[in-house]
């Protein structure tokens, strides 16, 4: 990407970026100059892209810019075969099989990597990070080579299809299978190192020099260091609750990573990543006071940096995400107030956040999905105003200025599966190097010897930002005083807790959370503009369509399960197909033909903790079917 293009979109903050995407790499086998400067599925006509306020140049920058994520050295990724040895694991086709979207070859994407797979390269000594864990990789100079990782667009871009037409939606939740990609990468590395012939071929492709027993042994040691790191994370994160397409226990993954990098003697193993959630849709994030499903990220007033607004808590949130998704960081030594060394690209992240603030929500494409029935939608509006508006304020699709009204509802009132919020609240660990520090330099909460991991995450993210003050010289940290944010907290009394769940430990955890008043133990209600493009629904993706969301659920978090006359929410549905159902509004969820099946209950009939479809049931059984269809029709137009 040329400096002039960066200047045009992001202003002076990005003019000094020396760590860029693939244009800084050794050229591929073809001449990079022959590739088109701008090429996305939109510009090439492969997909219809909705008007969300972005040019194709902005899309390409969003798809390819590094945040400092480092999953694998680029040479390794391009040479790596799948565990069975049949496919190139990091080819566009193989990554597409995991649900990641195609992105054509261009000067910013010379390897044809999917949307959100960005190449990060820092050839300086500053790239030698986490050398205590990766000594051979550091010694071999591998940390200074190009790496491939992800940026936010990998998880927050989607496509729907209808009657052969692909429709790209920016900022909507992906249907990709992140856990399967990471686990498959670990398996492929293990299979490579275990097979002498595969290891020789891998070394031939990766080593820039002679391939002999000595050089192969050195490379094998590097692979083993990466395998050991991935295995350690997997051992903590692994859960019997399968995430499937479009879901990830992101908070679990991030908090596990933090417990591993702060130098804790005994990283937390009490909670696996067993509360997978749908990826939030991210338009209008800069207008919201709280972010993430449970409001874990607070917003603050923006400050002026190089003549442009920068919201620092958004930066802390985004750095937290990158720490969880493969950034290298040294938070096991020193103090956050003096900065932690990391691979985080603060300049790029500020630019991406500013770009995101220019994204409008998607408008129902009537020429593809059919016209909205105006009289039926008008009736639906009246019903929505009477039943839903108290929680979901209106925000016009093109409004990028007005504050988005956010309401936080306690677990007892929201009624949805408790474990995303509950696990985050309950996760504690030995604080390692962060003990005795503040969560945010100068004004954050003090961190005890054993404490909540979310405090240590904030410390690590803040320290990474301080460590990049050369990239953010005018940043000033301020602590937003936490507000209660809870509505209608009442506790559970003597009512049964999770009556459909057999796991007594999970029931005990839920009881503690349901009877505790804390700002993290809540879920967020926000404006619903663009909601039509964000299936499946509820924070854990447990409801396939908007129509199904208006049906009553059998499951309950508190109180006995109920018997309902008439239709109820499905407790089993297909997921993974991109084919859209414009009537019920969601993906086609036929179980027989689906790539994957979502199940609320296990084979014994017990509700799977993390997969409950309870909640967001505000007298749904009182609605007639005609009323449900009217509300759905209205929601199409938001």
XYZ file of C-alpha atoms in Angstrom:
638
model
C 0.000 0.000 0.000
C 1.409 3.354 -0.948
C 1.935 6.041 1.649
C -0.404 8.359 -0.246
C -3.269 5.879 0.059
C -2.607 5.477 3.778
C -2.533 9.245 4.184
C -5.787 9.627 2.312
C -7.648 7.259 4.584
C -5.976 7.571 7.957
C -4.096 10.818 8.165
C -0.591 11.483 9.447
C -0.748 8.832 12.160
C 0.068 6.129 9.631
C 2.695 7.843 7.540
C 5.522 6.434 9.627
C 4.413 2.818 9.526
C 7.431 0.676 8.716
C 5.815 -2.643 9.627
C 3.437 -3.319 6.786
C 1.650 -6.070 4.977
C 2.922 -8.301 2.227
C 4.482 -5.504 0.176
C 7.439 -5.533 2.600
C 8.201 -9.186 1.965
C 10.520 -10.888 -0.405
C 8.515 -11.061 -3.602
C 6.632 -14.214 -4.547
C 7.726 -16.178 -7.586
C 5.803 -13.833 -9.856
C 6.383 -10.112 -10.274
C 4.347 -8.342 -7.632
C 4.076 -5.268 -9.854
C 1.944 -7.249 -12.297
C -0.745 -7.756 -9.639
C -3.650 -5.296 -9.528
C -3.269 -2.492 -7.017
C -6.828 -2.923 -5.724
C -8.652 -6.227 -5.954
C -11.449 -7.562 -3.766
C -14.376 -9.831 -4.458
C -16.422 -6.635 -4.755
C -14.293 -4.936 -7.413
C -13.951 -8.138 -9.411
C -17.679 -8.754 -9.409
C -17.453 -12.098 -7.618
C -19.756 -10.835 -4.893
C -22.277 -8.054 -4.486
C -21.070 -5.675 -1.785
C -23.600 -3.590 0.084
C -23.133 0.160 0.358
C -21.794 0.583 3.892
C -19.871 3.786 3.347
C -16.593 2.227 2.211
C -14.739 2.341 -1.075
C -13.031 -0.772 -2.365
C -9.669 0.717 -1.339
C -10.909 0.881 2.241
C -12.149 -2.683 2.114
C -8.782 -3.893 0.927
C -6.966 -2.028 3.691
C -9.383 -3.515 6.240
C -8.805 -7.021 4.893
C -4.997 -6.973 4.760
C -3.565 -4.668 7.443
C -1.579 -6.266 10.237
C -2.494 -5.712 13.883
C 0.588 -7.607 15.017
C -1.003 -11.053 15.108
C 1.540 -13.876 14.594
C 0.180 -17.368 14.152
C 2.976 -18.917 12.052
C 6.023 -17.753 10.126
C 4.806 -17.086 6.594
C 7.226 -19.554 5.004
C 5.994 -22.257 7.369
C 2.364 -21.536 6.597
C 2.902 -21.624 2.830
C 4.811 -24.922 3.078
C 2.585 -26.653 5.636
C 0.486 -29.617 4.544
C -2.623 -30.696 6.393
C -2.265 -33.509 8.925
C -3.169 -36.103 6.289
C -0.532 -34.663 3.951
C -2.966 -34.131 1.082
C -3.604 -30.383 1.015
C -1.723 -27.130 1.536
C -3.271 -26.087 4.821
C -2.871 -22.338 4.274
C -4.003 -22.215 0.667
C -7.025 -20.049 -0.047
C -9.037 -23.188 -0.809
C -8.181 -24.952 2.450
C -8.767 -21.860 4.568
C -12.036 -21.379 2.686
C -13.065 -24.846 3.847
C -12.788 -23.494 7.404
C -15.243 -20.757 6.421
C -12.862 -17.867 5.732
C -13.792 -15.649 2.793
C -11.814 -15.390 -0.445
C -9.699 -12.327 -1.144
C -8.167 -12.008 -4.624
C -4.473 -11.547 -5.355
C -3.409 -7.911 -5.238
C -0.318 -5.865 -4.418
C -1.426 -5.886 -0.773
C -2.299 -9.593 -0.901
C 0.300 -11.223 -3.144
C -0.238 -14.677 -1.591
C -3.987 -14.724 -2.159
C -4.751 -15.156 1.553
C -8.384 -14.953 2.671
C -10.052 -11.892 4.145
C -8.413 -10.976 7.448
C -5.242 -13.038 7.039
C -2.539 -10.383 7.271
C 1.224 -10.668 6.961
C 3.287 -9.008 9.686
C 6.987 -8.304 9.247
C 9.499 -6.653 11.544
C 13.130 -7.349 10.657
C 14.537 -5.389 13.600
C 15.798 -6.667 16.944
C 12.493 -5.501 18.450
C 10.859 -8.556 16.854
C 12.802 -10.946 19.096
C 9.979 -11.493 21.579
C 9.124 -14.274 24.052
C 12.599 -15.714 23.567
C 12.384 -17.525 26.888
C 9.628 -19.655 25.381
C 10.973 -19.694 21.817
C 14.778 -19.653 22.256
C 15.642 -21.538 19.069
C 13.240 -19.503 16.952
C 14.752 -16.296 18.304
C 18.281 -17.584 17.798
C 17.537 -18.565 14.204
C 16.121 -15.137 13.363
C 12.652 -16.572 12.737
C 10.978 -13.872 14.827
C 12.332 -11.284 12.387
C 10.909 -13.087 9.361
C 7.427 -12.410 7.955
C 4.589 -14.020 9.927
C 0.965 -14.613 9.037
C -1.806 -13.857 11.513
C -5.299 -12.445 11.572
C -6.889 -9.049 11.877
C -10.413 -8.179 12.962
C -11.938 -8.544 9.486
C -11.359 -12.330 9.551
C -14.014 -12.675 12.244
C -16.222 -9.688 11.427
C -16.943 -10.074 7.715
C -19.501 -12.430 6.245
C -21.268 -13.439 3.064
C -24.760 -14.673 2.478
C -25.938 -16.371 -0.684
C -29.386 -16.422 -2.201
C -30.308 -18.148 -5.445
C -26.692 -18.076 -6.624
C -25.916 -14.467 -5.642
C -23.147 -13.839 -3.090
C -23.653 -10.794 -0.876
C -20.693 -9.488 1.167
C -21.542 -7.827 4.508
C -18.859 -5.857 6.340
C -18.832 -5.961 10.132
C -21.151 -8.963 10.399
C -20.214 -12.187 12.226
C -18.232 -14.768 10.294
C -19.308 -18.392 9.903
C -15.696 -19.545 10.140
C -14.414 -22.313 12.441
C -11.538 -20.698 14.297
C -10.951 -23.533 16.770
C -10.767 -26.077 13.959
C -8.189 -23.974 12.102
C -5.951 -23.631 15.168
C -6.276 -27.297 16.105
C -5.609 -28.364 12.513
C -2.492 -26.189 12.428
C -1.153 -27.877 15.553
C -1.948 -31.321 14.136
C -0.247 -30.467 10.835
C 2.910 -29.319 12.605
C 2.952 -32.505 14.693
C 2.475 -34.677 11.594
C 5.282 -32.837 9.811
C 7.833 -33.300 12.561
C 6.887 -36.965 13.004
C 7.444 -37.964 9.345
C 11.072 -37.771 8.063
C 10.007 -37.449 4.424
C 7.515 -34.685 5.183
C 10.034 -32.937 7.392
C 12.648 -33.041 4.606
C 10.215 -31.548 2.084
C 9.083 -28.917 4.594
C 12.722 -27.980 5.288
C 13.462 -27.789 1.563
C 10.667 -25.240 1.136
C 11.386 -23.242 4.288
C 15.152 -23.111 4.754
C 17.006 -20.465 2.829
C 20.203 -22.473 2.686
C 21.469 -26.052 2.726
C 19.149 -28.852 3.825
C 21.038 -31.427 5.843
C 20.630 -33.308 9.091
C 21.911 -30.405 11.138
C 19.698 -27.729 9.564
C 16.666 -30.016 9.644
C 17.277 -30.734 13.326
C 17.409 -27.009 14.067
C 14.175 -26.423 12.172
C 12.536 -29.360 13.941
C 13.436 -27.789 17.292
C 11.756 -24.581 16.182
C 8.641 -26.483 15.174
C 8.600 -28.260 18.516
C 8.731 -24.934 20.374
C 5.678 -23.737 18.434
C 3.893 -27.065 18.964
C 4.577 -26.979 22.711
C 3.160 -23.445 22.938
C 0.021 -24.327 21.006
C -0.419 -27.535 23.011
C -0.162 -25.660 26.321
C -2.905 -23.258 25.236
C -5.002 -26.119 23.873
C -4.762 -28.112 27.098
C -6.406 -25.261 29.006
C -8.879 -24.175 26.342
C -10.056 -27.608 25.221
C -13.704 -28.246 26.000
C -16.371 -30.835 25.297
C -18.574 -27.944 24.105
C -17.781 -27.683 20.404
C -17.952 -24.154 19.038
C -18.760 -25.057 15.421
C -19.164 -22.477 12.633
C -19.456 -18.837 13.613
C -18.731 -19.257 17.319
C -15.685 -18.899 19.553
C -15.137 -18.562 23.280
C -12.994 -15.516 22.534
C -12.918 -14.242 26.098
C -11.837 -17.683 27.282
C -9.044 -17.863 24.692
C -7.831 -14.350 25.477
C -7.825 -14.850 29.248
C -6.009 -18.172 28.862
C -3.331 -16.487 26.764
C -2.897 -13.774 29.386
C -2.520 -16.317 32.175
C 0.276 -17.897 30.116
C 2.249 -14.731 29.287
C 2.309 -12.920 32.645
C 4.705 -15.401 34.212
C 2.117 -17.088 36.409
C 3.563 -20.164 38.098
C 0.226 -21.946 37.817
C -1.834 -20.569 34.911
C -5.565 -20.942 35.418
C -6.914 -24.364 34.473
C -10.226 -24.024 36.298
C -12.161 -22.960 33.214
C -11.907 -24.371 29.720
C -13.173 -22.407 26.714
C -16.658 -23.870 27.141
C -18.816 -20.789 26.521
C -18.566 -20.214 22.757
C -20.269 -17.075 21.538
C -21.311 -15.618 18.238
C -18.987 -12.916 16.975
C -20.621 -9.534 17.720
C -21.556 -7.341 14.782
C -19.339 -4.279 14.950
C -20.960 -1.367 13.137
C -21.566 1.638 15.434
C -19.065 0.359 18.018
C -17.571 3.846 18.385
C -21.016 5.086 19.463
C -21.464 2.575 22.295
C -20.595 3.054 25.951
C -20.004 -0.665 26.503
C -18.647 -3.273 24.124
C -18.667 -7.068 23.936
C -21.703 -9.141 24.862
C -21.120 -8.681 28.594
C -19.956 -5.060 28.415
C -16.438 -5.971 29.570
C -14.966 -3.083 27.561
C -15.937 0.401 28.716
C -15.744 3.398 26.429
C -14.257 6.779 27.301
C -14.295 10.203 25.753
C -12.060 10.335 22.667
C -8.857 12.329 22.746
C -7.171 14.167 19.918
C -4.084 12.435 18.510
C -2.388 14.038 15.510
C -5.520 16.061 14.857
C -7.883 13.072 14.876
C -10.062 11.473 17.518
C -8.745 8.343 19.204
C -10.765 6.450 21.793
C -8.246 4.856 24.113
C -10.453 2.214 25.689
C -11.292 1.023 22.175
C -7.550 0.706 21.645
C -7.200 -1.273 24.895
C -10.052 -3.537 23.762
C -8.479 -4.132 20.366
C -5.035 -4.747 21.819
C -6.632 -7.271 24.206
C -8.087 -9.068 21.198
C -4.747 -9.173 19.395
C -2.985 -10.469 22.513
C -5.480 -13.333 22.554
C -5.176 -13.989 18.843
C -1.474 -14.639 18.386
C 0.349 -11.378 19.216
C 3.699 -11.874 20.882
C 4.031 -9.981 24.174
C 6.465 -9.962 27.087
C 4.279 -9.238 30.112
C 6.250 -11.557 32.381
C 8.834 -8.912 33.228
C 8.774 -5.210 34.023
C 5.832 -2.916 34.660
C 2.901 -1.908 32.498
C 3.507 1.741 33.379
C 6.914 1.459 31.659
C 5.557 -0.582 28.777
C 5.709 -4.197 27.673
C 7.475 -5.180 24.468
C 5.056 -6.688 21.966
C 4.320 -7.221 18.294
C 1.138 -5.115 18.554
C 0.875 -2.528 15.752
C -0.693 0.431 17.543
C -0.628 2.753 14.527
C -2.442 0.261 12.356
C -4.978 -0.476 15.078
C -5.815 3.197 15.503
C -6.260 3.402 11.749
C -8.506 0.339 11.651
C -10.655 1.726 14.474
C -11.051 5.013 12.629
C -11.960 3.145 9.478
C -14.528 1.117 11.401
C -16.121 4.339 12.638
C -16.958 5.137 8.997
C -18.825 1.861 8.402
C -22.612 2.079 8.216
C -24.895 -0.825 8.993
C -26.120 -3.009 6.097
C -29.510 -2.263 4.559
C -31.750 -5.126 3.420
C -30.957 -5.674 -0.308
C -34.474 -5.810 -1.720
C -33.244 -6.464 -5.254
C -31.687 -9.733 -4.025
C -33.769 -10.883 -1.067
C -37.134 -9.478 -2.099
C -39.100 -6.374 -1.224
C -40.207 -5.647 2.305
C -43.978 -5.838 2.775
C -44.606 -2.236 3.826
C -48.091 -2.690 5.410
C -46.951 -5.770 7.330
C -43.767 -3.963 8.455
C -45.858 -1.005 9.649
C -47.893 -3.334 11.832
C -44.652 -4.907 13.039
C -43.313 -1.482 13.970
C -46.278 -0.862 16.263
C -45.713 -4.235 17.930
C -41.983 -3.571 18.253
C -42.602 -0.157 19.817
C -44.949 -1.741 22.345
C -42.838 -4.784 23.202
C -39.173 -4.197 22.285
C -38.294 -0.517 22.101
C -37.702 -0.224 25.827
C -34.522 -2.289 25.417
C -33.580 -1.702 21.777
C -33.413 1.993 20.892
C -33.605 3.175 17.293
C -30.471 4.145 15.366
C -30.654 5.060 11.714
C -28.402 2.932 9.454
C -26.486 5.997 8.256
C -26.156 7.640 11.684
C -22.491 7.530 12.702
C -22.668 10.335 15.275
C -25.480 9.793 17.795
C -24.709 7.829 20.950
C -26.121 4.318 20.643
C -28.358 3.650 23.613
C -27.068 0.608 25.478
C -28.913 -1.270 28.211
C -27.234 -3.871 30.402
C -29.403 -6.621 31.868
C -28.368 -8.878 34.720
C -28.119 -12.605 34.115
C -31.322 -13.246 36.044
C -33.342 -10.864 33.885
C -31.725 -11.519 30.508
C -32.228 -15.227 31.065
C -29.793 -16.303 28.351
C -27.008 -18.832 28.846
C -24.935 -17.506 31.753
C -21.508 -18.938 31.069
C -19.846 -16.361 28.807
C -20.323 -13.710 31.500
C -20.007 -16.105 34.428
C -16.728 -17.693 33.314
C -15.137 -14.295 32.687
C -16.161 -13.084 36.140
C -15.010 -16.229 37.966
C -11.684 -16.827 36.179
C -8.786 -16.212 38.552
C -5.115 -17.132 38.453
C -1.751 -16.543 40.041
C -1.022 -12.982 38.935
C 2.644 -13.574 38.151
C 4.439 -10.415 37.100
C 1.261 -8.317 37.297
C 0.843 -8.825 41.060
C 1.139 -5.513 42.877
C 0.496 -3.523 39.699
C -2.644 -1.670 38.656
C -4.873 -2.998 35.896
C -4.381 0.342 34.105
C -1.294 2.391 34.949
C -1.883 5.050 37.608
C -5.657 4.698 37.990
C -6.688 1.060 37.604
C -7.562 -1.494 40.253
C -4.720 -3.080 42.203
C -3.955 -6.692 41.262
C -3.554 -9.156 44.132
C -1.273 -12.223 44.156
C -4.263 -14.278 43.024
C -6.908 -12.257 41.253
C -9.363 -12.002 38.381
C -7.667 -12.568 35.024
C -9.636 -9.792 33.355
C -7.627 -7.307 35.480
C -4.375 -8.864 34.215
C -5.646 -8.645 30.628
C -6.196 -4.916 30.989
C -2.728 -4.584 32.504
C -1.127 -6.477 29.610
C -3.024 -4.514 26.951
C -2.281 -1.169 28.599
C 1.372 -2.113 28.975
C 1.583 -3.054 25.297
C 0.226 0.369 24.354
C 2.662 2.162 26.682
C 5.406 0.092 25.080
C 4.464 1.641 21.735
C 4.468 5.293 22.789
C 6.619 6.013 19.786
C 3.529 5.106 17.767
C 1.075 6.905 20.034
C 3.078 9.746 21.514
C 0.150 11.920 22.591
C -1.950 9.165 24.173
C -3.151 9.852 27.704
C -4.535 7.001 29.791
C -7.675 7.607 31.819
C -9.736 5.192 33.856
C -13.477 5.237 33.280
C -15.128 4.713 36.615
C -17.160 1.493 36.325
C -20.883 1.955 36.606
C -23.185 -0.716 37.919
C -24.792 -1.171 34.520
C -27.245 -3.710 35.895
C -30.991 -3.560 35.497
C -33.416 -5.421 37.716
C -30.950 -7.529 39.725
C -32.926 -9.609 42.168
C -31.121 -12.938 42.695
C -32.738 -16.343 42.403
C -34.028 -17.088 45.870
C -34.833 -20.777 46.273
C -35.731 -21.327 42.621
C -34.044 -24.218 40.773
C -30.873 -23.182 38.907
C -30.298 -24.524 35.374
C -32.915 -27.261 35.789
C -31.970 -28.942 32.502
C -28.221 -29.117 33.261
C -26.775 -32.263 34.838
C -23.278 -30.911 35.650
C -23.399 -29.953 39.327
C -20.200 -27.895 39.154
C -21.582 -25.746 36.348
C -24.856 -25.350 38.232
C -22.939 -24.184 41.306
C -20.991 -21.662 39.210
C -24.209 -20.394 37.667
C -25.828 -20.042 41.087
C -22.911 -17.923 42.335
C -23.084 -15.686 39.274
C -26.877 -15.389 39.287
C -26.776 -14.289 42.919
C -23.891 -11.817 42.582
C -24.296 -8.170 41.661
C -21.323 -7.218 39.453
C -21.087 -5.182 36.265
C -19.550 -8.076 34.312
C -22.489 -10.368 35.110
C -24.781 -8.873 32.531
C -25.601 -8.929 28.836
C -26.049 -6.014 26.485
C -29.069 -4.835 24.508
C -28.244 -2.439 21.678
C -29.935 -0.860 18.649
C -30.895 -3.463 16.063
C -30.027 -1.681 12.823
C -28.660 -4.330 10.451
C -29.819 -7.178 12.706
C -31.113 -9.087 9.674
C -27.511 -9.858 8.614
C -26.247 -11.230 11.942
C -27.730 -14.738 12.303
C -27.646 -16.944 14.298
C -29.039 -15.021 17.262
C -28.505 -14.492 20.993
C -24.978 -14.035 22.257
C -24.179 -17.747 21.950
C -25.715 -18.239 18.503
C -28.354 -20.608 19.868
C -31.322 -19.401 17.776
C -31.168 -19.751 13.982
C -33.564 -17.041 12.749
C -35.401 -13.909 13.842
C -38.691 -15.757 13.607
C -37.397 -18.468 15.955
C -36.190 -15.777 18.366
C -39.809 -14.680 18.803
C -40.872 -18.195 19.810
C -40.830 -19.247 23.484
C -37.979 -21.396 24.773
C -38.465 -24.540 26.822
C -35.147 -24.101 28.648
C -34.802 -21.852 31.670
C -31.850 -20.621 33.734
C -34.009 -20.171 36.819
C -37.190 -22.086 37.619
C -38.586 -25.249 36.138
C -38.617 -25.935 32.421
C -41.976 -25.147 30.910
C -44.494 -26.848 28.675
C -45.656 -24.526 25.935
C -48.691 -24.986 23.743
C -47.688 -24.260 20.184
C -44.316 -23.852 18.458
C -41.110 -23.394 20.482
C -37.549 -22.494 19.618
C -35.720 -25.339 17.899
C -33.219 -27.114 20.117
C -31.405 -28.579 17.128
C -30.647 -26.838 13.840
C -28.138 -26.851 11.015
C -25.411 -24.226 10.799
C -22.617 -23.555 8.337
C -24.608 -23.002 5.156
C -24.468 -19.476 3.754
C -27.780 -19.873 1.931
C -30.135 -17.252 3.313
C -33.761 -17.656 4.338
C -35.364 -14.237 3.663
C -38.683 -15.314 5.192
C -37.592 -16.370 8.680
C -34.450 -14.173 8.326
C -31.368 -16.242 9.002
C -29.384 -18.983 7.338
C -31.106 -22.076 6.011
C -30.932 -24.444 8.967
C -32.009 -27.805 7.587
C -30.343 -30.419 9.807
C -30.075 -33.144 7.157
C -28.029 -31.051 4.728
C -26.058 -28.877 7.143
C -22.255 -28.942 7.531
C -22.705 -28.893 11.309
C -25.591 -29.275 13.762
C -26.154 -27.023 16.767
C -27.597 -28.915 19.728
C -28.997 -27.374 22.892
C -29.103 -30.795 24.604
C -26.807 -33.786 24.701
C -27.826 -37.328 23.786
C -29.196 -37.878 27.310
C -31.509 -34.876 27.017
C -29.493 -32.611 29.339
C -28.849 -28.997 28.374
C -25.230 -28.436 27.365
C -23.799 -25.579 29.471
C -22.889 -22.833 27.022
C -25.478 -23.972 24.461
C -28.746 -23.101 26.194
C -31.243 -21.213 24.024
C -33.096 -19.780 27.024
C -33.627 -16.092 27.475
C -34.791 -13.054 25.563
C -38.288 -14.416 26.102
C -40.551 -11.540 27.040
C -43.916 -13.280 26.970
C -43.188 -14.694 23.514
C -45.976 -17.241 23.959
C -48.481 -14.376 24.067
C -47.625 -13.374 20.489
C -49.722 -14.780 17.684
C -47.925 -16.154 14.653
C -49.233 -13.254 12.574
C -47.699 -10.847 15.069
C -44.356 -12.655 14.899
C -44.269 -12.411 11.117
C -45.095 -8.696 11.319
C -42.228 -8.011 13.736
C -39.832 -9.994 11.536
C -40.886 -7.927 8.522
C -40.210 -4.714 10.446
C -36.794 -5.942 11.612
C -35.748 -6.493 7.980
C -35.854 -2.735 7.432
C -33.827 -1.601 10.443
